[in-house]
Every structure is written in structure tokens, then in C-alpha cells.
XYZ file of C-alpha atoms in Angstrom:
141
model
C 109.088 81.171 101.364
C 107.085 84.480 100.890
C 103.675 84.929 100.363
C 102.066 84.872 96.903
C 105.044 83.181 95.260
C 102.711 82.746 92.033
C 102.903 86.730 91.469
C 106.038 86.837 90.436
C 105.591 85.189 87.189
C 102.518 87.211 86.471
C 98.949 86.898 87.109
C 97.136 88.219 84.394
C 99.967 89.777 82.239
C 103.423 88.891 82.444
C 105.771 90.406 84.885
C 108.161 91.906 82.584
C 111.766 92.410 82.966
C 113.555 94.001 85.845
C 112.552 97.458 86.067
C 115.935 98.848 85.415
C 114.999 102.248 83.725
C 113.335 103.114 87.278
C 115.440 101.126 89.832
C 116.836 104.252 91.281
C 113.214 105.257 92.521
C 112.679 101.886 94.217
C 113.938 100.350 97.384
C 114.280 96.462 96.420
C 113.484 94.835 92.911
C 110.430 95.490 90.800
C 109.821 94.364 87.092
C 107.929 96.240 84.485
C 105.725 94.795 81.541
C 104.487 98.066 79.531
C 100.836 97.341 78.083
C 100.236 100.459 76.459
C 103.034 102.839 75.736
C 101.559 104.392 72.602
C 102.963 108.061 71.909
C 99.754 109.393 70.604
C 97.864 108.233 73.428
C 98.388 110.202 76.756
C 97.940 107.489 79.165
C 100.562 104.834 80.073
C 99.360 101.490 81.266
C 102.149 98.886 82.977
C 102.212 95.759 84.962
C 104.214 96.346 87.779
C 105.227 93.361 90.015
C 107.279 93.944 93.250
C 109.243 91.430 95.428
C 108.760 91.166 99.157
C 109.860 94.439 100.753
C 110.251 96.308 97.406
C 108.296 99.720 97.339
C 109.052 102.973 95.171
C 110.096 106.493 96.509
C 107.450 109.038 97.372
C 106.360 110.534 94.096
C 103.947 112.826 92.829
C 102.072 113.009 89.034
C 101.710 116.671 88.000
C 99.324 117.474 85.516
C 97.525 113.740 85.577
C 96.924 111.054 87.905
C 97.449 107.399 88.595
C 95.033 104.252 88.925
C 96.256 101.255 90.649
C 94.231 98.225 89.904
C 95.781 94.928 92.547
C 96.052 91.816 90.484
C 97.874 89.858 93.284
C 99.527 89.783 96.470
C 99.733 92.099 99.339
C 100.974 95.324 99.656
C 100.737 99.029 100.766
C 99.526 102.557 99.561
C 100.061 105.811 101.370
C 99.345 109.249 101.005
C 101.390 111.926 102.751
C 99.892 112.782 106.105
C 97.314 109.789 105.906
C 97.779 106.562 107.463
C 99.058 103.884 104.924
C 96.283 101.485 103.363
C 97.119 97.700 103.296
C 96.211 96.428 99.597
C 95.087 93.040 98.424
C 94.148 91.448 95.178
C 90.999 93.296 93.854
C 91.613 96.684 95.392
C 91.710 99.817 93.320
C 93.216 103.293 94.448
C 92.512 106.564 93.104
C 95.608 109.013 93.277
C 94.558 112.701 91.995
C 97.238 115.252 90.536
C 99.476 116.485 92.756
C 99.249 113.784 95.643
C 102.169 112.892 97.344
C 102.223 108.912 97.850
C 103.954 105.711 97.483
C 103.090 102.006 96.908
C 104.964 98.718 97.194
C 104.890 95.099 98.399
C 104.219 94.232 101.698
C 107.339 92.959 103.728
C 106.492 88.898 103.372
C 104.601 89.069 99.919
C 104.789 89.486 96.467
C 102.957 92.351 95.133
C 101.553 92.883 91.478
C 99.163 96.217 90.194
C 98.048 97.717 86.707
C 99.105 101.379 87.078
C 97.397 103.538 84.596
C 99.119 106.660 84.630
C 98.760 110.319 83.050
C 100.970 113.492 83.587
C 104.706 113.646 84.596
C 105.936 111.929 87.786
C 108.057 113.909 90.143
C 110.265 111.169 92.050
C 111.191 112.372 95.644
C 112.780 110.648 98.776
C 112.682 107.020 99.174
C 110.285 105.439 101.839
C 112.495 104.894 105.359
C 112.930 101.327 106.764
C 111.586 103.252 109.896
C 108.273 104.202 108.261
C 107.800 100.991 106.275
C 108.815 98.751 109.379
C 106.238 100.318 111.441
C 103.506 99.972 108.837
C 104.318 96.015 108.534
C 103.990 96.203 112.690
C 100.434 97.794 112.677
C 99.006 94.753 110.528
C 101.252 91.833 111.693
C 101.250 92.563 115.482
């Protein structure tokens, strides 16, 4: 059994539906519940839930930013050229305009965050299993 199983049903907000619209940009299964999707507001807010081992591709937010508010489970955030950061409930990540990065669940844990996003995403290559497995080894042994 994976750690933080309670996250799969949502912690504060519902986990939402399978994130089929963005599935091509993820390794593994994610779920999305849009919380703010108003065309008159230039910021989107969504609750993103990741099954264990799920992560999104490397990506860049152009003409904007992204804020991640971790609400449950354990996961990872990494900027290109920097070490990965282990994330847990209560962590906040500020991602500036133009920064190449990825985020997702730890190998053995569900993970959930609120994503506050402005600008246009540019989706890039997947995070390889080699990179991801190495990160897990750094924390677990």
C-alpha cells in the first residue's frame, strides 16, 4: 500500500476527474479539479492529485508564473540545473516566469497540490525514469 492513501480522495478540495486533457504531459495518472477557471481572470487555480510515481513533464510558464501549495502526501519539485526538492504537506514553491521545471509524486506516495498559474505553459520532454529513480534513491537510501 502506498503512503498517504487518504490523498486520493482529496484533502481540502476534491481530487477531481482523471486529467485526460493533459495526460500526454504526464508520466502516470493525475487528477484535476479546476477551482478557478474564469476567462475574465488571468490566473487559473487547480487542485492536482498525483498517483504514486506520477510526475509531469519538464515545462516552462511564459509571461507568467506558478505557485504550488502542497496540501497532502509527498512529492518532488526540480528546476533545470538544480537539485530536486522533496515536498511535503505545507510546503510552498514559487516558480518564476521562464523557469524550466517539473513536479510530481514520490515513488511510494500519493501527492496533491494547489497550482496557481498565470501565463502560457510550454510542455517539454518527460522526466526520465533514470533521473526520477535517482532522486528517490537520494531520499530513501
